[in-house]
Coordinates of C-alpha atoms in Angstrom, one line a residue:
M227 CA 0.0 0.0 0.0
S228 CA 1.3 3.4 -0.9
T229 CA 0.5 6.8 0.7
T230 CA 1.3 10.3 -0.2
S231 CA 0.8 13.4 1.9
P232 CA 1.3 17.2 1.5
N233 CA 4.4 18.8 2.9
L234 CA 3.1 21.4 5.4
V235 CA 5.2 24.1 6.9
A236 CA 4.1 26.8 9.4
A237 CA 5.3 30.3 10.4
V238 CA 4.1 32.1 13.5
D239 CA 4.5 35.9 13.6
M240 CA 4.3 37.2 17.2
G241 CA 3.5 40.8 16.4
T242 CA 2.7 43.8 18.5
N243 CA -0.9 44.0 17.6
S244 CA -1.7 40.4 16.7
F245 CA -0.2 36.9 16.5
K246 CA -0.6 35.3 13.1
M247 CA 0.1 31.8 11.9
L248 CA 0.6 30.9 8.2
I249 CA 0.4 27.3 7.0
V250 CA 1.6 26.4 3.5
R251 CA 2.0 23.4 1.3
A252 CA 5.4 23.2 -0.2
D253 CA 6.9 20.9 -2.9
P254 CA 10.5 19.8 -3.1
T255 CA 11.5 22.8 -5.2
G256 CA 10.4 25.2 -2.4
R257 CA 7.3 26.3 -4.4
F258 CA 4.4 26.9 -1.9
I259 CA 0.9 28.1 -1.5
S260 CA -1.0 29.0 1.7
T261 CA -3.5 26.5 3.0
D262 CA -4.6 28.3 6.2
R263 CA -4.1 31.5 8.0
F264 CA -4.9 32.2 11.7
K265 CA -5.0 35.5 13.5
E266 CA -5.4 36.3 17.2
P267 CA -5.8 39.9 18.3
V268 CA -3.3 39.8 21.3
V269 CA -2.4 43.5 21.4
L270 CA 0.9 42.6 23.1
G271 CA 2.1 46.2 22.8
Q272 CA -0.8 47.9 24.5
G273 CA 0.4 50.1 27.3
M274 CA 4.0 50.0 26.0
A275 CA 3.9 53.5 24.4
S276 CA 7.1 54.8 26.0
L277 CA 8.2 56.1 22.7
D278 CA 10.7 58.7 24.0
Q279 CA 11.1 57.5 27.6
P280 CA 14.6 56.4 28.9
H281 CA 13.5 53.0 30.3
K282 CA 12.3 50.0 28.3
P283 CA 8.6 49.2 28.6
S284 CA 7.3 45.9 29.8
I285 CA 4.7 43.5 28.5
S286 CA 1.9 43.3 31.0
A287 CA 0.9 40.0 32.6
E288 CA -2.5 40.3 30.9
S289 CA -0.9 40.7 27.5
Q290 CA 1.4 37.8 28.1
S291 CA -1.5 35.6 29.0
R292 CA -3.3 36.6 25.8
G293 CA -0.2 35.8 23.8
I294 CA 0.2 32.4 25.5
A295 CA -3.4 31.5 24.9
A296 CA -3.0 32.3 21.2
L297 CA 0.1 30.2 20.9
Q298 CA -1.7 27.3 22.6
K299 CA -4.4 27.5 20.0
F300 CA -1.8 27.5 17.2
A301 CA -0.1 24.5 18.8
Q302 CA -3.4 22.5 18.7
V303 CA -3.7 23.3 15.0
L304 CA -0.2 22.1 14.3
Q305 CA -0.8 18.9 16.2
R306 CA -4.2 18.3 14.5
N307 CA -2.6 18.8 11.0
R308 CA 0.5 16.8 11.9
I309 CA 2.9 19.6 11.0
D310 CA 6.4 19.0 12.2
R311 CA 8.1 22.0 10.7
A312 CA 7.3 25.4 12.2
R313 CA 9.2 28.6 13.0
L314 CA 8.2 31.2 15.5
V315 CA 9.4 34.8 15.3
A316 CA 8.8 37.8 17.5
T317 CA 8.9 41.4 16.5
S318 CA 8.8 44.9 18.0
A319 CA 6.9 44.4 21.3
V320 CA 9.0 41.4 22.4
R321 CA 12.2 42.9 21.0
D322 CA 11.8 46.1 23.0
A323 CA 10.4 44.7 26.2
A324 CA 12.3 44.9 29.4
N325 CA 10.8 41.6 30.5
R326 CA 11.1 39.7 27.3
D327 CA 13.1 36.9 28.9
E328 CA 10.3 36.4 31.4
F329 CA 7.8 36.2 28.6
L330 CA 9.9 33.7 26.6
A331 CA 10.3 31.6 29.7
R332 CA 6.6 31.5 30.2
I333 CA 6.1 30.4 26.6
A334 CA 8.6 27.6 26.9
E335 CA 6.9 26.4 30.1
E336 CA 3.2 26.8 29.2
V337 CA 3.0 26.1 25.4
S338 CA 3.6 22.6 24.2
F339 CA 4.4 21.9 20.6
D340 CA 4.3 18.1 20.8
C341 CA 4.6 17.5 17.1
I342 CA 7.8 19.5 16.8
E343 CA 11.1 18.4 18.2
S344 CA 12.4 21.8 19.2
V345 CA 10.7 25.2 19.0
D346 CA 12.5 28.3 20.1
V347 CA 11.0 31.8 19.6
Q348 CA 13.4 33.8 17.4
V349 CA 13.4 37.5 18.4
L350 CA 14.1 39.4 15.2
S351 CA 16.1 42.5 15.0
G352 CA 14.5 45.4 13.2
E353 CA 16.8 44.9 10.2
E354 CA 16.2 41.2 10.1
E355 CA 12.5 41.7 10.2
A356 CA 12.7 44.2 7.3
R357 CA 14.8 41.7 5.3
L358 CA 12.3 38.9 5.8
I359 CA 9.4 41.2 4.8
Y360 CA 11.2 41.8 1.5
M361 CA 11.7 38.1 1.1
G362 CA 7.9 37.6 1.6
V363 CA 7.0 40.3 -0.9
C364 CA 9.3 38.7 -3.5
Q365 CA 7.4 35.4 -3.4
F366 CA 4.4 36.6 -5.4
V367 CA 4.8 40.2 -6.4
P368 CA 6.1 40.4 -10.0
F369 CA 8.9 42.9 -9.4
F370 CA 11.9 40.6 -8.9
D371 CA 14.1 42.4 -11.4
K372 CA 13.3 45.9 -10.1
T373 CA 14.7 47.8 -7.2
V374 CA 11.9 47.6 -4.7
L375 CA 11.3 49.6 -1.5
T376 CA 9.0 47.8 0.9
V377 CA 7.2 49.5 3.8
D378 CA 5.6 47.6 6.5
I379 CA 3.7 49.4 9.3
G380 CA 3.4 47.2 12.4
G381 CA 2.0 47.8 15.9
G382 CA 5.3 48.8 17.4
S383 CA 7.6 49.7 14.5
T384 CA 7.8 50.3 10.8
E385 CA 10.2 48.4 8.6
F386 CA 11.9 49.7 5.4
S387 CA 13.9 47.6 3.0
V388 CA 15.3 48.1 -0.5
G389 CA 16.1 45.0 -2.5
K390 CA 16.6 43.7 -6.0
R391 CA 16.7 40.1 -7.4
G392 CA 16.2 38.7 -3.9
E393 CA 19.0 40.6 -2.3
V394 CA 18.5 43.3 0.3
V395 CA 20.8 46.3 -0.1
F396 CA 19.3 48.4 2.7
A397 CA 17.1 47.7 5.7
A398 CA 15.9 49.8 8.6
S399 CA 13.4 49.7 11.4
L400 CA 11.9 52.8 13.1
K401 CA 10.0 52.8 16.4
L402 CA 6.9 54.1 14.8
G403 CA 3.9 51.7 15.1
H404 CA 0.2 52.2 15.0
V405 CA -0.5 50.7 18.5
C406 CA 2.2 52.8 20.2
L407 CA 1.3 56.0 18.3
T408 CA -2.4 55.5 19.2
D409 CA -1.6 55.0 22.9
R410 CA 0.7 58.0 23.0
F411 CA -1.1 60.6 20.8
V412 CA -4.7 59.5 19.9
R413 CA -6.0 58.1 23.2
S414 CA -4.2 60.7 25.3
G415 CA -5.8 63.6 23.5
E416 CA -2.5 64.9 22.0
F417 CA -3.6 64.2 18.5
G418 CA -2.1 67.5 17.3
G419 CA 1.4 66.4 18.0
L420 CA 1.2 63.2 16.0
R421 CA 2.4 64.4 12.7
G422 CA 5.3 66.4 14.0
Y423 CA 6.6 63.5 16.1
I424 CA 6.4 61.1 13.1
R425 CA 8.1 63.5 10.8
S426 CA 10.9 64.2 13.2
V427 CA 11.7 60.5 13.7
I428 CA 11.7 59.7 10.0
R429 CA 13.9 62.7 9.2
G430 CA 16.3 62.0 12.1
S431 CA 16.7 58.4 11.0
G432 CA 18.3 59.2 7.6
V433 CA 16.1 56.6 5.9
A434 CA 14.8 59.1 3.3
E435 CA 18.3 60.1 2.2
K436 CA 19.4 56.5 2.0
V437 CA 16.4 55.4 0.0
K438 CA 16.7 58.4 -2.4
G439 CA 20.4 57.7 -2.8
I440 CA 19.8 54.1 -3.9
G441 CA 16.9 55.0 -6.2
V442 CA 13.9 52.8 -6.3
E443 CA 11.6 51.8 -9.1
V444 CA 8.6 50.4 -7.2
V445 CA 7.3 50.9 -3.7
V446 CA 5.3 48.1 -2.1
G447 CA 3.3 48.3 1.2
S448 CA 2.9 45.0 2.9
S449 CA 1.1 45.4 6.3
G450 CA -2.5 45.0 7.4
T451 CA -2.7 48.7 7.9
I452 CA -1.7 49.4 4.3
Q453 CA -4.0 46.7 3.0
A454 CA -6.9 48.4 4.9
I455 CA -6.0 51.7 3.4
G456 CA -5.9 50.1 0.0
R457 CA -9.4 48.7 0.6
A458 CA -10.6 52.2 1.7
V459 CA -9.2 53.8 -1.6
S460 CA -10.7 51.0 -3.7
S461 CA -14.1 51.2 -2.0
G462 CA -14.5 55.0 -2.2
Y463 CA -14.2 55.6 1.6
A464 CA -13.0 59.2 1.0
R465 CA -16.3 60.1 -0.7
D466 CA -19.1 61.8 1.2
S467 CA -20.7 59.9 4.1
S468 CA -23.9 59.5 2.0
S469 CA -22.0 57.5 -0.6
S470 CA -22.2 53.7 -0.5
I471 CA -19.2 51.8 0.6
V472 CA -18.2 48.4 -0.8
G473 CA -17.0 46.3 2.1
S474 CA -13.7 44.5 2.4
E475 CA -15.1 41.7 0.2
G476 CA -15.0 44.2 -2.7
L477 CA -11.2 44.5 -2.4
R478 CA -9.3 43.0 -5.3
R479 CA -5.7 42.1 -4.7
N480 CA -2.8 43.7 -6.5
L481 CA -4.1 47.2 -5.6
R482 CA -2.2 50.4 -5.8
F483 CA -3.0 53.9 -4.6
S484 CA -1.5 57.3 -5.2
R485 CA -0.4 60.0 -2.7
E486 CA -3.6 62.0 -3.6
E487 CA -5.8 59.0 -2.9
L488 CA -4.1 58.4 0.4
C489 CA -4.5 62.0 1.4
G490 CA -8.3 61.7 0.8
V491 CA -8.6 58.7 3.1
V492 CA -6.5 60.3 5.8
E493 CA -8.6 63.5 5.7
K494 CA -11.8 61.5 6.3
L495 CA -10.1 59.5 9.1
C496 CA -9.0 62.7 10.8
E497 CA -12.5 64.1 10.5
S498 CA -13.8 61.0 12.3
E499 CA -11.3 61.6 15.2
T500 CA -11.9 65.4 15.6
Q501 CA -15.6 65.5 14.8
G502 CA -16.8 62.1 16.0
G503 CA -20.5 61.4 15.3
V504 CA -21.4 59.9 12.0
E505 CA -17.9 59.9 10.6
R506 CA -16.6 57.9 13.6
M507 CA -19.4 55.4 13.3
R508 CA -18.6 55.1 9.6
K509 CA -14.9 54.5 10.3
D510 CA -15.7 51.9 13.0
W511 CA -18.0 50.0 10.6
F512 CA -15.6 50.0 7.7
F513 CA -12.3 49.2 9.5
K514 CA -13.9 47.0 12.2
R515 CA -11.2 45.5 14.5
R516 CA -8.5 47.8 13.0
S517 CA -10.6 50.9 13.7
E518 CA -9.0 52.0 16.9
F519 CA -5.5 52.1 15.3
I520 CA -6.2 53.1 11.7
V521 CA -6.0 56.8 12.2
A522 CA -2.5 56.7 13.6
G523 CA -1.4 54.2 11.0
A524 CA -2.9 56.2 8.1
V525 CA -1.2 59.5 9.3
L526 CA 2.0 57.6 9.7
L527 CA 1.8 56.3 6.1
Q528 CA 1.0 59.8 4.8
E529 CA 4.1 61.2 6.5
I530 CA 6.2 58.4 5.0
F531 CA 4.9 59.3 1.5
E532 CA 5.7 63.0 2.1
V533 CA 9.2 62.6 3.6
L534 CA 10.4 59.8 1.2
G535 CA 8.8 61.5 -1.8
I536 CA 6.6 58.5 -2.7
D537 CA 4.0 59.1 -5.4
E538 CA 2.4 55.6 -5.7
M539 CA 2.4 52.4 -3.6
E540 CA 1.6 48.8 -4.7
V541 CA -0.2 46.7 -2.0
S542 CA 1.1 43.3 -1.2
R543 CA -0.8 40.7 0.9
Y544 CA 2.5 38.9 1.5
A545 CA 4.9 40.0 4.2
L546 CA 6.8 38.6 7.2
G547 CA 5.1 35.2 7.4
E548 CA 5.8 34.4 3.7
G549 CA 9.4 35.6 4.2
V550 CA 9.9 33.2 7.2
I551 CA 8.5 30.4 5.1
A552 CA 10.8 31.2 2.2
E553 CA 13.9 31.2 4.4
T554 CA 12.8 28.0 6.1
L555 CA 12.4 26.2 2.7
A556 CA 15.7 27.7 1.4
E557 CA 17.4 25.9 4.4
C558 CA 15.9 22.5 3.7
C559 CA 15.4 22.5 -0.1
E560 CA 18.7 22.2 -2.0
C561 CA 17.2 23.4 -5.3
Y562 CA 15.2 26.3 -3.8
D563 CA 15.2 29.5 -5.9
I564 CA 13.2 32.5 -4.9
N565 CA 12.5 33.3 -8.6
A566 CA 12.3 29.7 -9.8
N567 CA 8.7 29.6 -11.1
P568 CA 7.2 32.8 -12.5
R569 CA 4.4 30.7 -14.0
W570 CA 3.3 29.6 -10.5
R571 CA 3.5 33.1 -9.1
S572 CA 1.3 34.4 -11.9
V573 CA -1.4 31.8 -11.2
V574 CA -1.4 32.4 -7.4
G575 CA -1.4 36.1 -8.0
L576 CA -4.5 35.8 -10.2
A577 CA -6.2 33.6 -7.6
E578 CA -5.4 36.0 -4.8
R579 CA -6.6 39.0 -6.9
F580 CA -10.2 37.6 -7.1
N581 CA -10.5 35.2 -4.2
N582 CA -11.1 35.9 -0.5
Q583 CA -9.3 33.7 2.0
K584 CA -12.1 31.1 2.4
R585 CA -12.1 30.4 -1.4
M586 CA -8.4 30.5 -1.5
D587 CA -8.1 27.9 1.2
L588 CA -10.5 25.6 -0.6
A589 CA -8.6 26.1 -3.9
S590 CA -5.3 25.3 -2.2
R591 CA -6.7 22.1 -0.7
C592 CA -8.1 21.0 -4.0
T593 CA -4.6 21.5 -5.5
T594 CA -3.1 19.2 -2.9
T595 CA -5.6 16.5 -3.7
A596 CA -5.2 16.8 -7.4
K597 CA -1.4 16.5 -7.1
E598 CA -1.8 13.3 -5.2
F599 CA -4.2 11.9 -7.8
F600 CA -1.9 12.8 -10.6
S601 CA 1.2 11.4 -9.0
G602 CA -0.6 8.2 -8.0
L603 CA -2.0 7.6 -11.4
R604 CA 1.3 7.9 -13.1
R605 CA 3.0 5.7 -10.5
F606 CA 0.6 2.7 -10.4
H607 CA -1.1 2.5 -13.8
Q608 CA 0.2 1.6 -17.3
N609 CA -2.5 3.2 -19.5
K610 CA -0.5 4.9 -22.3
H611 CA -2.5 8.2 -22.1
I612 CA -1.9 8.4 -18.3
L613 CA 1.8 7.6 -18.8
S614 CA 2.1 10.4 -21.4
L615 CA 1.1 13.0 -18.8
N616 CA 4.1 15.2 -17.8
E617 CA 5.0 17.9 -15.3
K618 CA 3.5 20.7 -17.5
D619 CA 0.2 18.8 -17.4
L620 CA 0.4 18.7 -13.7
E621 CA 1.1 22.4 -13.6
C622 CA -2.1 22.9 -15.7
V623 CA -4.1 20.8 -13.2
E624 CA -2.8 22.7 -10.2
A625 CA -3.5 26.0 -11.9
A626 CA -7.0 24.9 -12.7
C627 CA -7.7 23.9 -9.1
I628 CA -6.3 27.2 -7.8
L629 CA -8.4 29.2 -10.3
H630 CA -11.6 27.2 -10.5
N631 CA -13.6 29.5 -8.2
I632 CA -12.3 33.0 -9.1
G633 CA -15.6 33.6 -11.0
Q634 CA -17.4 33.7 -7.7
Y635 CA -16.1 37.2 -7.4
V636 CA -18.8 38.1 -9.9
G637 CA -21.4 35.8 -8.4
K638 CA -22.2 32.1 -7.9
E639 CA -24.5 31.9 -10.9
S640 CA -22.5 30.0 -13.6
Y641 CA -19.3 31.0 -11.9
H642 CA -17.3 28.3 -13.7
K643 CA -18.0 30.2 -17.0
Q644 CA -17.0 33.5 -15.4
S645 CA -13.8 31.9 -14.2
Y646 CA -13.1 30.7 -17.7
H647 CA -13.6 34.1 -19.3
M648 CA -11.4 35.8 -16.6
I649 CA -8.5 33.4 -17.4
K650 CA -8.9 33.7 -21.2
G651 CA -9.8 37.4 -21.3
G652 CA -6.8 38.9 -19.5
D653 CA -3.0 38.7 -19.8
Y654 CA -2.6 37.2 -16.3
L655 CA -0.8 33.9 -16.8
H656 CA 2.9 34.5 -17.6
G657 CA 5.2 31.8 -19.1
Y658 CA 2.3 29.6 -20.4
S659 CA 1.8 28.9 -24.1
V660 CA -1.5 29.8 -25.7
E661 CA -2.4 26.1 -25.8
E662 CA -1.6 25.7 -22.1
V663 CA -3.7 28.8 -21.1
K664 CA -6.6 27.3 -23.2
L665 CA -6.2 24.0 -21.4
I666 CA -6.3 25.6 -18.0
G667 CA -9.3 27.6 -19.0
L668 CA -11.2 24.5 -20.3
L669 CA -10.4 22.6 -17.1
V670 CA -11.9 25.4 -15.1
R671 CA -14.9 25.8 -17.5
H672 CA -15.8 22.1 -17.1
H673 CA -15.0 21.4 -13.5
R674 CA -18.7 21.3 -12.7
K675 CA -22.1 20.6 -14.3
K676 CA -22.1 18.2 -17.3
F677 CA -18.9 16.3 -18.1
P678 CA -18.0 17.2 -21.7
K679 CA -18.1 14.6 -24.4
C680 CA -15.3 14.4 -27.0
D681 CA -17.3 16.3 -29.6
H682 CA -18.1 19.2 -27.2
P683 CA -17.8 22.6 -29.0
S684 CA -15.1 23.7 -26.5
F685 CA -12.6 21.3 -28.2
R686 CA -12.9 22.7 -31.7
G687 CA -9.4 23.3 -33.1
L688 CA -7.7 21.1 -30.5
P689 CA -5.7 18.0 -31.6
E690 CA -7.4 14.7 -30.7
E691 CA -4.4 13.8 -28.4
I692 CA -5.0 17.0 -26.4
T693 CA -8.7 16.3 -26.1
K694 CA -8.0 12.8 -24.7
K695 CA -5.5 14.3 -22.3
F696 CA -8.0 17.0 -21.3
R697 CA -10.6 14.4 -20.3
I698 CA -8.2 12.6 -18.0
L699 CA -7.0 15.9 -16.4
C700 CA -10.6 17.1 -16.1
A701 CA -11.7 13.9 -14.2
I702 CA -8.8 14.5 -11.8
V703 CA -9.8 18.1 -11.2
R704 CA -13.5 17.4 -10.7
V705 CA -12.9 14.7 -8.1
S706 CA -10.3 16.8 -6.3
I707 CA -12.8 19.7 -6.0
A708 CA -15.7 17.5 -5.0
V709 CA -13.6 15.8 -2.3
Q710 CA -12.7 19.1 -0.6
R711 CA -16.3 20.2 -0.5
Q712 CA -17.5 17.3 1.8
Q713 CA -18.9 18.6 5.0
G714 CA -18.0 16.9 8.3
S715 CA -14.8 15.3 7.1
I716 CA -11.2 16.2 6.2
F717 CA -9.6 14.6 3.2
R718 CA -6.3 13.0 4.3
R719 CA -4.6 11.2 1.4
V720 CA -4.9 8.9 -1.6
E721 CA -3.9 5.2 -1.3
T722 CA -3.9 2.4 -3.8
S723 CA -6.6 -0.1 -3.0
N724 CA -5.7 -3.6 -1.9
D725 CA -6.4 -5.2 -5.2
Q726 CA -4.3 -2.6 -7.1
K727 CA -7.2 -1.9 -9.4
G728 CA -8.3 1.4 -8.0
F729 CA -7.7 4.2 -5.5
L730 CA -8.9 4.6 -2.0
L731 CA -9.7 8.2 -0.8
M732 CA -9.0 8.4 2.9
F733 CA -10.9 10.8 5.2
S734 CA -11.2 11.5 8.8
S735 CA -14.2 12.9 10.6
T736 CA -14.6 16.5 11.9
M737 CA -18.0 15.8 13.5
D738 CA -17.1 13.2 16.1
Q739 CA -16.6 16.0 18.7
V740 CA -19.9 17.8 17.9
P741 CA -22.7 16.8 20.2
G742 CA -25.8 15.4 18.5
C743 CA -24.0 15.1 15.1
M744 CA -23.2 11.7 13.6
P745 CA -19.9 11.6 11.7
P746 CA -20.2 10.5 8.1
T747 CA -19.5 6.9 7.2
A748 CA -17.4 5.8 4.2
Q749 CA -20.6 4.9 2.4
D750 CA -22.0 8.4 3.0
L751 CA -18.9 9.9 1.5
E752 CA -19.0 7.5 -1.5
D753 CA -22.7 8.4 -2.1
A754 CA -21.9 12.1 -1.9
L755 CA -19.1 11.7 -4.4
R756 CA -20.8 9.2 -6.7
T757 CA -21.3 11.4 -9.7
E758 CA -17.7 12.5 -10.0
M759 CA -16.4 9.0 -9.1
D760 CA -18.5 7.6 -12.0
F761 CA -17.1 10.1 -14.4
F762 CA -13.6 9.3 -13.2
E763 CA -14.1 5.6 -13.7
E764 CA -15.7 6.2 -17.2
V765 CA -12.7 8.2 -18.4
L766 CA -9.8 6.4 -16.7
Q767 CA -11.2 2.9 -16.2
I768 CA -10.1 3.0 -12.6
R769 CA -12.3 2.5 -9.5
L770 CA -12.5 5.0 -6.7
L771 CA -13.5 4.1 -3.1
A772 CA -13.9 6.1 0.1
G773 CA -12.5 5.1 3.4
L774 CA -12.2 6.5 7.0
D775 CA -8.8 6.8 8.7
S776 CA -9.2 5.2 12.1
H777 CA -5.9 6.7 13.3
S778 CA -6.9 10.3 12.6

């Protein structure tokens, strides 16, 4: 019996405002895609706003307890998913705390990462944090060959880095963060002194002169604060209060905004702080959890624009967590190359542009399943059409799984057709041939509803060999997507069945801990997947069965 399983790696970012955990699936080349993201609003730096005081601030006992509770939740997720590679990093709040050793000792004593041999919290210097942020941005932002300035506004500090082709030439960290600035200036009623303080720190640091001396081609913002401002610009937040606002679901990735657009948002936010009333309610509704810190963060970003002479900023969803993952993979993957696969980056970039996190997570899990199917088929069956499948075919399958639901951005009605038109209608996929883009589009177009016959109009102009290959790939894609949509169960792996004539889909239940709910049986899962399993058997002449993993 043979089994395969995804290679999962985790990164935990112990930030000043929140603790975040990123879990990715990586292949042997170091290529990866996120499968889950977790965030706990710890606010570790609250009450640490001694920006210009001689003594180091301390992390309160309450904040420490919130941080430990968050790490215990993350540890349970790692255990449940059998993840044995994770790296924990701490940033500004821990770095600057007088009692950081006490906090780290509590973590070592109270948090158990049973599935990992040794876990130490790495407290990053400001420059190291800036370097890793650049590494994270490089993963999926298409500016590898350009000189890029990255700006990341955190709760306790702001990181700047300038890099090109994966190498950082300048990195700096300033003690300017939205949590600390809010505590010091906004909550205390000293709002009028906020701009002057920010400007004096930036000018006194020499960052502006250094950045201008190097010369940058692109500026990228990579923090939650900057993403929130990007949403505000995209959604028309700076318009009159009576104007409608598209919520965060309306945000499309790969945003950019100009200095003028940023000024409009900041002006509205400052009105909410000075006038209160309707504007404050509007701000709280739009920015939600980030509302109490967004004014300080937005003013800080505006001053960065002014002092550094920035005219436009790209918005990246990728930052420190992805940088930590990239460095972890570089250490364990001999053939890791930060710029190895621009094709993959363009696919993930398109998916992130139109998918929210829930749809992205589903797409990522579908990709994992499809890769197992593809590898297992080629390993255990001698059908000539199956054996003719190659690595580029696998890339097309993975791309189709990642992109299959981007059409839901428009709406759920016929979203598979919308996804097809979005793939075919834009110059999004780089490095793929015209034939490969068409194949990816067709796999997405036919991942649901009726399974296409060989004479379907979609195949006009395609060679017969490509049509046969398409039907095999489409069967793999359809089962992979259907598997991940099963409620009450988690797909674990693909195994060859005992008689070597088929495949066994192994699941574990997620309902056995829910009172009053009966976990699904293997027969329940087979019944739910019957239509796609029948299509699979019709095309590939291989049986599929469902089983439950008793050891999960």
